Amino acid sequence: MTGRTRHGEIRREIRLNAFHMNAPGHSWAGLWTHPKDRCADYTDLDFWIELARTAERGKLDGIFLADVSGVYDVYAGTPDAALAAGAQIPSNDPSVLISAMAAATRDLGFGVTASVGYEQPYYLARRFSTLDHLTKGRVGWNIVTGYLESAARAIGDGGVREHDQRYDRADEFLELAYRLWEGSWEDDAAVRDKAGRVFVRPEKVHRITHRGTFFDLDAIHLSEPSPQRTPLLYQAGTSGRGREFAARHAECVFMNQSRAAVAEAAADIRRRAAAYGRHPEDLLVFVGATVIVASTEAEARDKYEEYRSHLDTRGALALLSGWTGIDFSQYGPDDPVRYVKSNGMQSKIEAMTLRSPDRVWRVRDLADFGEVGGRGPFIVGTPTQVADELLTWVEAGADGFNLTRVVEPANLTDIVDLLVPELQDRGVYKTDYSPGTLREKLFGPGRARLSPRHPGHAFRHPGPTA
């Protein structure tokens, strides 16, 4: 879909996801202490149902649920700062929320994070097939490789694998998942023939066998084909190896970077995708954005200052230390941030240093409530001002935005009631959902399943299954 701005320029449709986590705190530590924030009720299903209904009222494309499998204990060598701030701990399984939110909505999509570092393809494939059935094709998988040492120790691995090896394992994981989703069952295998007393035609179900570097498998997929077969595929890595992985597998790429870095990374990933026979339009780029919107600029600024007063500095640095693998407790607030190669999320520290050579960021900047701490667009203003800023990111290569949790559900309500109508008036945001699966809503009719250009499509039966 395209539209025209008030100035006549043609724009493509902006996509929006609400970016959340099944925890009291997410990207901004401490905001759960705000009087209007209800994220401390994350264990209450009513909180999530209300959030989903608000998101669908605003025609958002989805709720994107982050997750980690460990605790943030790099800062000062303990999880104390993260625990005290409620910084992504305690946290619950995000996938179990989806059925309830899907039952309360009709069109809203759901992106769910699951790590290839700590899962097995056989069980993950069944979980996502189940979710895809129950949501009628509205589920996506955010593929992460895992970067926390605490998570690796929790499952007995001893330590996180080296950065590029994590992606090698992820490639093999994805191949097995494709074989299970695409190649194990033919579309007409489950006939449900009551008269003939046959539920499944056995000759239509195929065993998948694999002996590889990281995985061995000899099984049939437990689930019959779901509406999308393979869930919509999100991926967030923008390091060199992460870009190659995204170019091969991702349909939606999530970035937290500067405008110039987004433009460069988006163009690079799309160029790399061509080597796999894919087209530029086969990938959508979502940028993480913090948005605070109000009817007047003064009111928006007042909200910003009010929210900022609830930020937990130590909690923010605990998150950053976990993301990068760098213990920021060893530095003073005015110390500059320099590049240190680590086994953490390399794109984070690269974005703050190597990809930003013209600016020096200091530790106090990283813990502040603003653009630097957000590692992406941080927009405060009226609906007109926010829309103008979002469109500059679209010009840089963004297709949409993952709207970071701030004070919820109040902030999402502001976005739905104030920003969405402004975008609709400009013709750059849908006034209703398109029919079909999540993949069809994002890529168009007839795209319920993987594009024939996607490498995973090659494993569709009668493609290779062994």
Tab-separated table of C-alpha atoms in Angstrom:
chain	number	residue	atom	x	y	z
A	1	MET	CA	0.000	0.000	0.000
A	2	THR	CA	1.208	3.517	-0.755
A	3	GLY	CA	-0.138	6.951	0.007
A	4	ARG	CA	0.683	10.609	-0.278
A	5	THR	CA	1.823	12.975	2.439
A	6	ARG	CA	0.349	16.429	2.895
A	7	HIS	CA	3.107	17.701	0.627
A	8	GLY	CA	2.269	15.279	-2.166
A	9	GLU	CA	5.177	12.822	-1.867
A	10	ILE	CA	4.342	9.163	-2.421
A	11	ARG	CA	4.956	7.032	0.668
A	12	ARG	CA	4.602	3.327	1.317
A	13	GLU	CA	2.534	2.144	4.243
A	14	ILE	CA	4.194	2.412	7.637
A	15	ARG	CA	4.086	-0.736	9.768
A	16	LEU	CA	3.839	-0.611	13.561
A	17	ASN	CA	4.392	-3.228	16.253
A	18	ALA	CA	4.043	-2.763	20.004
A	19	PHE	CA	7.355	-3.991	21.477
A	20	HIS	CA	6.902	-5.768	24.819
A	21	MET	CA	8.225	-8.445	27.126
A	22	ASN	CA	6.538	-10.776	29.616
A	23	ALA	CA	8.279	-9.013	32.506
A	24	PRO	CA	7.811	-5.882	34.653
A	25	GLY	CA	10.614	-4.038	32.867
A	26	HIS	CA	11.780	-4.129	29.280
A	27	SER	CA	14.058	-1.718	27.374
A	28	TRP	CA	13.703	1.170	29.865
A	29	ALA	CA	14.475	-0.016	33.402
A	30	GLY	CA	12.430	1.420	36.243
A	31	LEU	CA	9.433	2.807	34.367
A	32	TRP	CA	7.180	0.244	36.049
A	33	THR	CA	7.323	2.558	39.107
A	34	HIS	CA	5.324	5.274	37.317
A	35	PRO	CA	1.821	5.641	38.840
A	36	LYS	CA	0.144	5.059	35.456
A	37	ASP	CA	2.239	2.045	34.516
A	38	ARG	CA	0.633	-1.383	34.849
A	39	CYS	CA	3.528	-3.547	33.684
A	40	ALA	CA	3.978	-4.858	37.223
A	41	ASP	CA	0.732	-6.722	36.412
A	42	TYR	CA	2.523	-8.775	33.750
A	43	THR	CA	1.370	-11.975	35.506
A	44	ASP	CA	-2.276	-10.954	35.015
A	45	LEU	CA	-3.749	-12.172	31.728
A	46	ASP	CA	-6.233	-9.295	31.707
A	47	PHE	CA	-3.323	-6.872	31.276
A	48	TRP	CA	-2.243	-8.608	28.066
A	49	ILE	CA	-5.759	-8.952	26.682
A	50	GLU	CA	-6.374	-5.231	27.187
A	51	LEU	CA	-3.046	-4.446	25.521
A	52	ALA	CA	-3.903	-6.629	22.519
A	53	ARG	CA	-7.324	-5.036	22.101
A	54	THR	CA	-5.783	-1.548	22.240
A	55	ALA	CA	-3.188	-2.517	19.641
A	56	GLU	CA	-5.849	-3.922	17.323
A	57	ARG	CA	-8.023	-0.830	17.789
A	58	GLY	CA	-5.061	1.133	16.432
A	59	LYS	CA	-4.631	-1.312	13.505
A	60	LEU	CA	-1.106	-2.177	14.655
A	61	ASP	CA	0.458	-5.011	12.717
A	62	GLY	CA	1.423	-6.904	15.810
A	63	ILE	CA	2.661	-7.236	19.347
A	64	PHE	CA	6.330	-8.178	19.272
A	65	LEU	CA	7.403	-10.081	22.399
A	66	ALA	CA	11.063	-10.076	23.338
A	67	ASP	CA	12.593	-12.742	25.578
A	68	VAL	CA	15.898	-13.792	27.129
A	69	SER	CA	16.791	-17.127	28.684
A	70	GLY	CA	19.084	-15.837	31.440
A	71	VAL	CA	19.653	-12.914	33.790
A	72	TYR	CA	21.682	-9.731	33.317
A	73	ASP	CA	24.623	-10.386	35.640
A	74	VAL	CA	27.540	-8.815	33.741
A	75	TYR	CA	27.180	-5.483	35.601
A	76	ALA	CA	29.403	-5.793	38.711
A	77	GLY	CA	29.331	-9.557	38.192
A	78	THR	CA	25.925	-10.048	39.835
A	79	PRO	CA	22.224	-9.869	38.858
A	80	ASP	CA	21.506	-7.523	41.790
A	81	ALA	CA	21.063	-4.312	39.764
A	82	ALA	CA	18.745	-6.026	37.278
A	83	LEU	CA	16.718	-7.688	40.032
A	84	ALA	CA	16.288	-4.496	42.030
A	85	ALA	CA	15.195	-2.562	38.926
A	86	GLY	CA	12.947	-5.305	37.535
A	87	ALA	CA	15.080	-5.091	34.400
A	88	GLN	CA	13.805	-8.062	32.355
A	89	ILE	CA	13.691	-10.121	35.546
A	90	PRO	CA	11.453	-11.720	36.735
A	91	SER	CA	10.274	-12.885	33.318
A	92	ASN	CA	7.762	-15.438	32.104
A	93	ASP	CA	7.435	-17.453	28.902
A	94	PRO	CA	6.023	-15.136	26.198
A	95	SER	CA	4.562	-17.849	23.976
A	96	VAL	CA	1.834	-18.842	26.459
A	97	LEU	CA	0.291	-15.362	26.189
A	98	ILE	CA	-0.467	-15.680	22.504
A	99	SER	CA	-3.553	-17.900	22.557
A	100	ALA	CA	-5.418	-15.609	24.956
A	101	MET	CA	-4.517	-12.444	23.052
A	102	ALA	CA	-5.409	-14.093	19.747
A	103	ALA	CA	-8.809	-15.147	21.100
A	104	ALA	CA	-9.498	-11.511	22.057
A	105	THR	CA	-8.559	-10.164	18.612
A	106	ARG	CA	-9.158	-10.991	14.960
A	107	ASP	CA	-6.304	-9.519	12.905
A	108	LEU	CA	-3.461	-8.550	15.240
A	109	GLY	CA	-0.216	-10.439	14.640
A	110	PHE	CA	2.194	-11.783	17.251
A	111	GLY	CA	5.973	-11.971	17.012
A	112	VAL	CA	7.479	-14.292	19.636
A	113	THR	CA	11.158	-14.579	20.502
A	114	ALA	CA	12.748	-18.028	20.832
A	115	SER	CA	16.468	-18.759	20.878
A	116	VAL	CA	18.103	-21.315	18.597
A	117	GLY	CA	20.860	-21.483	21.208
A	118	TYR	CA	18.686	-23.110	23.856
A	119	GLU	CA	15.909	-24.840	21.899
A	120	GLN	CA	15.656	-28.048	19.871
A	121	PRO	CA	14.232	-27.800	16.325
A	122	TYR	CA	11.834	-30.716	16.849
A	123	TYR	CA	10.007	-29.139	19.798
A	124	LEU	CA	10.190	-25.549	18.608
A	125	ALA	CA	8.655	-26.533	15.279
A	126	ARG	CA	5.646	-28.097	17.019
A	127	ARG	CA	5.170	-25.094	19.336
A	128	PHE	CA	5.055	-22.636	16.443
A	129	SER	CA	2.835	-24.882	14.346
A	130	THR	CA	0.446	-25.048	17.303
A	131	LEU	CA	0.468	-21.254	17.711
A	132	ASP	CA	-0.031	-20.785	13.986
A	133	HIS	CA	-3.085	-23.063	14.060
A	134	LEU	CA	-4.613	-21.387	17.108
A	135	THR	CA	-4.067	-17.849	15.772
A	136	LYS	CA	-5.241	-18.775	12.250
A	137	GLY	CA	-1.858	-17.869	10.833
A	138	ARG	CA	-1.020	-14.741	12.826
A	139	VAL	CA	2.252	-15.774	14.457
A	140	GLY	CA	5.873	-14.901	13.715
A	141	TRP	CA	9.151	-16.179	15.158
A	142	ASN	CA	11.829	-13.711	16.232
A	143	ILE	CA	15.003	-15.766	15.768
A	144	VAL	CA	17.785	-15.023	18.253
A	145	THR	CA	21.013	-16.916	18.874
A	146	GLY	CA	21.405	-16.214	22.608
A	147	TYR	CA	24.157	-14.056	24.080
A	148	LEU	CA	23.945	-14.293	27.889
A	149	GLU	CA	26.506	-16.437	29.709
A	150	SER	CA	23.946	-16.889	32.486
A	151	ALA	CA	21.572	-18.573	30.034
A	152	ALA	CA	24.259	-20.946	28.769
A	153	ARG	CA	25.174	-21.906	32.338
A	154	ALA	CA	21.501	-22.435	33.171
A	155	ILE	CA	21.149	-25.204	30.591
A	156	GLY	CA	24.554	-26.737	31.360
A	157	ASP	CA	26.463	-25.519	28.302
A	158	GLY	CA	29.224	-23.974	30.415
A	159	GLY	CA	29.403	-20.824	28.315
A	160	VAL	CA	28.041	-19.017	25.284
A	161	ARG	CA	29.389	-20.185	21.956
A	162	GLU	CA	31.596	-17.856	19.937
A	163	HIS	CA	29.564	-15.226	18.062
A	164	ASP	CA	29.903	-16.573	14.509
A	165	GLN	CA	29.527	-20.184	15.644
A	166	ARG	CA	26.145	-19.243	17.120
A	167	TYR	CA	25.037	-18.267	13.632
A	168	ASP	CA	26.466	-21.480	12.145
A	169	ARG	CA	24.298	-23.384	14.605
A	170	ALA	CA	21.352	-21.156	13.731
A	171	ASP	CA	21.712	-21.949	10.016
A	172	GLU	CA	21.551	-25.678	10.730
A	173	PHE	CA	18.644	-25.155	13.128
A	174	LEU	CA	16.676	-23.266	10.484
A	175	GLU	CA	17.306	-25.949	7.870
A	176	LEU	CA	15.846	-28.580	10.187
A	177	ALA	CA	12.883	-26.370	11.057
A	178	TYR	CA	12.168	-25.829	7.346
A	179	ARG	CA	12.342	-29.572	6.721
A	180	LEU	CA	9.810	-30.209	9.492
A	181	TRP	CA	7.441	-27.367	8.598
A	182	GLU	CA	7.686	-27.580	4.823
A	183	GLY	CA	8.703	-31.128	3.981
A	184	SER	CA	7.267	-33.563	6.495
A	185	TRP	CA	3.535	-33.276	5.714
A	186	GLU	CA	1.845	-32.812	2.393
A	187	ASP	CA	-1.084	-30.388	2.349
A	188	ASP	CA	-3.674	-33.121	1.860
A	189	ALA	CA	-2.267	-35.571	4.424
A	190	ALA	CA	-4.881	-34.957	7.125
A	191	VAL	CA	-8.090	-36.031	5.361
A	192	ARG	CA	-10.385	-36.406	8.428
A	193	ASP	CA	-12.304	-39.153	6.632
A	194	LYS	CA	-14.878	-40.347	9.161
A	195	ALA	CA	-16.550	-42.780	6.791
A	196	GLY	CA	-13.245	-44.393	5.863
A	197	ARG	CA	-11.963	-44.166	9.448
A	198	VAL	CA	-8.757	-42.466	8.283
A	199	PHE	CA	-7.576	-39.238	9.864
A	200	VAL	CA	-4.146	-39.064	8.186
A	201	ARG	CA	-2.967	-40.754	5.005
A	202	PRO	CA	0.389	-42.218	6.107
A	203	GLU	CA	1.888	-42.093	2.625
A	204	LYS	CA	1.491	-38.303	2.719
A	205	VAL	CA	3.687	-37.914	5.836
A	206	HIS	CA	7.467	-38.070	5.398
A	207	ARG	CA	10.244	-38.822	7.839
A	208	ILE	CA	13.001	-36.236	8.201
A	209	THR	CA	16.494	-37.590	8.832
A	210	HIS	CA	19.523	-35.443	9.526
A	211	ARG	CA	23.017	-35.922	10.978
A	212	GLY	CA	24.813	-32.622	11.254
A	213	THR	CA	27.373	-30.616	13.162
A	214	PHE	CA	25.005	-29.469	15.892
A	215	PHE	CA	21.868	-31.597	15.546
A	216	ASP	CA	20.763	-35.139	14.757
A	217	LEU	CA	17.145	-35.825	13.915
A	218	ASP	CA	15.085	-38.794	12.778
A	219	ALA	CA	11.372	-38.036	13.054
A	220	ILE	CA	8.194	-36.856	11.428
A	221	HIS	CA	6.810	-33.455	12.361
A	222	LEU	CA	4.174	-33.822	15.063
A	223	SER	CA	1.817	-31.161	13.665
A	224	GLU	CA	-0.172	-31.128	10.459
A	225	PRO	CA	0.457	-28.123	8.176
A	226	SER	CA	-0.657	-24.826	9.716
A	227	PRO	CA	-1.953	-21.822	7.753
A	228	GLN	CA	1.546	-20.401	7.220
A	229	ARG	CA	3.486	-23.671	7.637
A	230	THR	CA	6.642	-21.702	8.502
A	231	PRO	CA	5.799	-18.763	10.809
A	232	LEU	CA	6.701	-15.277	9.647
A	233	LEU	CA	10.445	-14.936	10.300
A	234	TYR	CA	11.905	-11.993	12.241
A	235	GLN	CA	15.596	-11.549	12.986
A	236	ALA	CA	17.479	-8.830	14.840
A	237	GLY	CA	21.215	-9.279	14.246
A	238	THR	CA	23.009	-6.622	12.194
A	239	SER	CA	26.636	-7.634	12.777
A	240	GLY	CA	28.417	-8.888	9.655
A	241	ARG	CA	27.483	-12.511	10.327
A	242	GLY	CA	24.021	-11.458	11.473
A	243	ARG	CA	23.411	-9.625	8.194
A	244	GLU	CA	24.308	-12.717	6.207
A	245	PHE	CA	21.888	-14.764	8.304
A	246	ALA	CA	19.151	-12.173	7.816
A	247	ALA	CA	19.727	-12.029	4.066
A	248	ARG	CA	19.177	-15.765	3.856
A	249	HIS	CA	16.358	-16.331	6.343
A	250	ALA	CA	14.608	-13.179	7.580
A	251	GLU	CA	11.408	-11.718	6.229
A	252	CYS	CA	11.406	-8.892	8.795
A	253	VAL	CA	14.665	-7.450	10.149
A	254	PHE	CA	14.687	-5.577	13.463
A	255	MET	CA	17.305	-2.805	13.888
A	256	ASN	CA	18.292	-0.487	16.751
A	257	GLN	CA	20.689	1.968	15.122
A	258	SER	CA	21.164	5.523	13.911
A	259	ARG	CA	19.400	6.714	10.768
A	260	ALA	CA	22.573	6.484	8.672
A	261	ALA	CA	23.368	3.035	10.057
A	262	VAL	CA	19.850	1.805	9.278
A	263	ALA	CA	20.145	3.065	5.700
A	264	GLU	CA	23.485	1.313	5.231
A	265	ALA	CA	22.464	-1.940	6.936
A	266	ALA	CA	19.121	-2.188	5.117
A	267	ALA	CA	20.771	-1.682	1.719
A	268	ASP	CA	23.533	-4.167	2.561
A	269	ILE	CA	21.154	-6.906	3.745
A	270	ARG	CA	18.995	-6.486	0.646
A	271	ARG	CA	22.096	-6.748	-1.565
A	272	ARG	CA	23.157	-9.913	0.220
A	273	ALA	CA	19.645	-11.343	-0.145
A	274	ALA	CA	20.027	-11.173	-3.924
A	275	ALA	CA	22.760	-13.817	-3.667
A	276	TYR	CA	20.098	-16.196	-2.334
A	277	GLY	CA	17.756	-15.427	-5.221
A	278	ARG	CA	15.586	-13.106	-3.151
A	279	HIS	CA	14.179	-9.669	-4.052
A	280	PRO	CA	14.499	-6.427	-2.027
A	281	GLU	CA	10.758	-6.425	-1.379
A	282	ASP	CA	11.077	-9.846	0.286
A	283	LEU	CA	12.417	-8.125	3.420
A	284	LEU	CA	10.834	-5.505	5.669
A	285	VAL	CA	12.972	-3.420	8.044
A	286	PHE	CA	11.561	-2.552	11.480
A	287	VAL	CA	13.407	0.047	13.565
A	288	GLY	CA	13.103	0.145	17.335
A	289	ALA	CA	11.587	3.516	18.290
A	290	THR	CA	10.581	5.193	21.534
A	291	VAL	CA	7.620	7.523	20.939
A	292	ILE	CA	6.015	9.906	23.440
A	293	VAL	CA	3.139	11.802	21.844
A	294	ALA	CA	0.668	14.355	23.193
A	295	SER	CA	-1.737	16.958	21.860
A	296	THR	CA	0.779	19.795	22.391
A	297	GLU	CA	4.556	19.911	22.375
A	298	ALA	CA	4.615	21.250	25.930
A	299	GLU	CA	2.473	18.373	27.159
A	300	ALA	CA	4.707	15.861	25.380
A	301	ARG	CA	7.808	17.392	26.987
A	302	ASP	CA	6.179	17.275	30.407
A	303	LYS	CA	5.422	13.574	29.894
A	304	TYR	CA	9.007	12.958	28.856
A	305	GLU	CA	10.422	14.611	31.982
A	306	GLU	CA	7.931	12.793	34.165
A	307	TYR	CA	8.801	9.420	32.644
A	308	ARG	CA	12.512	10.175	32.804
A	309	SER	CA	12.318	10.763	36.554
A	310	HIS	CA	11.360	7.101	36.981
A	311	LEU	CA	14.302	5.682	35.006
A	312	ASP	CA	16.597	3.386	37.006
A	313	THR	CA	20.195	4.202	36.024
A	314	ARG	CA	21.814	1.071	37.460
A	315	GLY	CA	19.129	-1.069	35.881
A	316	ALA	CA	19.730	0.594	32.515
A	317	LEU	CA	23.474	-0.089	32.747
A	318	ALA	CA	22.786	-3.677	33.830
A	319	LEU	CA	20.817	-4.198	30.609
A	320	LEU	CA	23.514	-2.560	28.503
A	321	SER	CA	26.242	-4.625	30.159
A	322	GLY	CA	24.310	-7.800	29.394
A	323	TRP	CA	23.666	-6.808	25.780
A	324	THR	CA	27.285	-5.910	25.034
A	325	GLY	CA	29.184	-8.196	27.426
A	326	ILE	CA	30.968	-5.143	28.867
A	327	ASP	CA	30.820	-4.466	32.619
A	328	PHE	CA	29.916	-0.783	32.754
A	329	SER	CA	30.212	-0.742	36.546
A	330	GLN	CA	33.976	-0.398	35.989
A	331	TYR	CA	33.595	2.994	34.306
A	332	GLY	CA	32.764	6.443	35.536
A	333	PRO	CA	29.726	8.319	34.199
A	334	ASP	CA	31.877	10.600	32.036
A	335	ASP	CA	34.122	7.879	30.597
A	336	PRO	CA	33.849	7.523	26.801
A	337	VAL	CA	32.466	4.317	25.326
A	338	ARG	CA	35.078	2.560	23.191
A	339	TYR	CA	34.833	-0.526	21.013
A	340	VAL	CA	35.608	-3.767	22.815
A	341	LYS	CA	35.169	-7.029	20.932
A	342	SER	CA	33.032	-9.307	23.052
A	343	ASN	CA	30.892	-12.409	22.719
A	344	GLY	CA	27.728	-10.387	23.293
A	345	MET	CA	25.504	-8.609	20.787
A	346	GLN	CA	28.225	-7.169	18.573
A	347	SER	CA	25.847	-4.929	16.640
A	348	LYS	CA	25.125	-2.963	19.836
A	349	ILE	CA	28.681	-1.935	20.611
A	350	GLU	CA	29.526	-1.524	16.913
A	351	ALA	CA	26.616	0.892	16.511
A	352	MET	CA	27.831	2.956	19.458
A	353	THR	CA	31.463	3.098	18.306
A	354	LEU	CA	32.686	1.876	14.923
A	355	ARG	CA	29.519	2.895	13.078
A	356	SER	CA	29.389	6.290	14.795
A	357	PRO	CA	32.924	7.687	14.288
A	358	ASP	CA	31.846	11.334	14.458
A	359	ARG	CA	30.455	11.289	17.984
A	360	VAL	CA	31.715	10.249	21.397
A	361	TRP	CA	29.175	8.656	23.674
A	362	ARG	CA	29.788	8.592	27.400
A	363	VAL	CA	28.564	6.096	29.942
A	364	ARG	CA	26.073	8.580	31.415
A	365	ASP	CA	24.556	8.984	27.927
A	366	LEU	CA	23.929	5.259	27.669
A	367	ALA	CA	21.914	5.230	30.868
A	368	ASP	CA	19.823	8.277	30.006
A	369	PHE	CA	16.247	8.333	28.757
A	370	GLY	CA	16.876	9.492	25.203
A	371	GLU	CA	18.192	8.725	21.741
A	372	VAL	CA	21.556	7.324	22.863
A	373	GLY	CA	20.089	5.027	25.484
A	374	GLY	CA	17.413	3.940	23.038
A	375	ARG	CA	19.938	3.227	20.261
A	376	GLY	CA	17.392	4.433	17.710
A	377	PRO	CA	14.735	7.063	17.116
A	378	PHE	CA	13.551	8.719	20.322
A	379	ILE	CA	10.680	11.014	19.376
A	380	VAL	CA	8.810	13.389	21.670
A	381	GLY	CA	6.165	15.753	20.314
A	382	THR	CA	2.778	16.307	18.762
A	383	PRO	CA	1.259	13.828	16.291
A	384	THR	CA	2.456	16.046	13.448
A	385	GLN	CA	6.010	16.201	14.782
A	386	VAL	CA	6.195	12.488	15.477
A	387	ALA	CA	4.810	11.585	12.046
A	388	ASP	CA	7.292	13.931	10.338
A	389	GLU	CA	10.185	12.265	12.157
A	390	LEU	CA	9.007	8.713	11.439
A	391	LEU	CA	8.825	9.520	7.734
A	392	THR	CA	12.483	10.579	7.701
A	393	TRP	CA	13.334	7.082	8.897
A	394	VAL	CA	11.166	5.597	6.162
A	395	GLU	CA	13.237	7.585	3.676
A	396	ALA	CA	16.344	6.009	5.222
A	397	GLY	CA	15.051	2.498	4.515
A	398	ALA	CA	12.700	1.645	7.378
A	399	ASP	CA	9.424	-0.069	6.548
A	400	GLY	CA	8.055	0.107	10.067
A	401	PHE	CA	8.772	0.496	13.751
A	402	ASN	CA	8.802	-1.621	16.878
A	403	LEU	CA	7.396	0.855	19.404
A	404	THR	CA	9.290	0.372	22.639
A	405	ARG	CA	7.321	-0.077	25.840
A	406	VAL	CA	7.377	3.085	27.960
A	407	VAL	CA	4.534	3.633	30.476
A	408	GLU	CA	1.854	1.151	29.547
A	409	PRO	CA	-0.874	0.898	28.534
A	410	ALA	CA	-1.110	4.714	28.702
A	411	ASN	CA	1.606	5.305	26.095
A	412	LEU	CA	0.172	2.801	23.613
A	413	THR	CA	-3.249	4.416	24.048
A	414	ASP	CA	-1.711	7.809	23.189
A	415	ILE	CA	-0.183	6.326	20.047
A	416	VAL	CA	-3.471	4.741	18.997
A	417	ASP	CA	-5.590	7.808	19.719
A	418	LEU	CA	-3.214	10.556	18.541
A	419	LEU	CA	-0.476	9.281	16.219
A	420	VAL	CA	-2.421	6.683	14.223
A	421	PRO	CA	-5.090	9.142	13.002
A	422	GLU	CA	-2.344	11.545	11.902
A	423	LEU	CA	-0.640	8.813	9.869
A	424	GLN	CA	-3.969	7.755	8.389
A	425	ASP	CA	-4.746	11.335	7.379
A	426	ARG	CA	-1.464	11.373	5.477
A	427	GLY	CA	-2.339	8.163	3.651
A	428	VAL	CA	0.664	6.281	5.009
A	429	TYR	CA	-1.133	3.984	7.444
A	430	LYS	CA	-3.919	1.471	6.917
A	431	THR	CA	-7.487	2.239	7.866
A	432	ASP	CA	-8.292	-1.470	8.094
A	433	TYR	CA	-6.477	-4.785	8.093
A	434	SER	CA	-5.926	-6.786	4.953
A	435	PRO	CA	-7.394	-10.304	5.025
A	436	GLY	CA	-5.322	-13.419	5.471
A	437	THR	CA	-2.369	-14.582	7.533
A	438	LEU	CA	0.219	-12.321	9.133
A	439	ARG	CA	2.502	-12.885	6.160
A	440	GLU	CA	-0.295	-11.889	3.770
A	441	LYS	CA	-1.110	-8.790	5.800
A	442	LEU	CA	2.510	-7.648	5.480
A	443	PHE	CA	3.410	-8.864	1.990
A	444	GLY	CA	0.108	-9.064	0.144
A	445	PRO	CA	-2.536	-11.580	-0.922
A	446	GLY	CA	-1.375	-15.009	-2.004
A	447	ARG	CA	1.654	-14.857	0.314
A	448	ALA	CA	0.312	-17.009	3.146
A	449	ARG	CA	3.427	-19.175	3.025
A	450	LEU	CA	7.104	-18.726	2.286
A	451	SER	CA	7.878	-17.067	-1.013
A	452	PRO	CA	9.211	-19.460	-3.666
A	453	ARG	CA	12.312	-17.240	-3.611
A	454	HIS	CA	12.948	-17.966	0.078
A	455	PRO	CA	15.585	-20.701	0.668
A	456	GLY	CA	13.219	-22.473	3.075
A	457	HIS	CA	10.712	-23.032	0.271
A	458	ALA	CA	13.119	-25.522	-1.340
A	459	PHE	CA	12.323	-27.992	1.441
A	460	ARG	CA	8.618	-28.158	0.583
A	461	HIS	CA	7.663	-31.700	-0.400
A	462	PRO	CA	8.564	-33.136	-2.921
A	463	GLY	CA	11.745	-31.138	-2.315
A	464	PRO	CA	14.655	-32.609	-0.319
A	465	THR	CA	13.600	-34.154	2.986
A	466	ALA	CA	16.596	-36.300	3.792
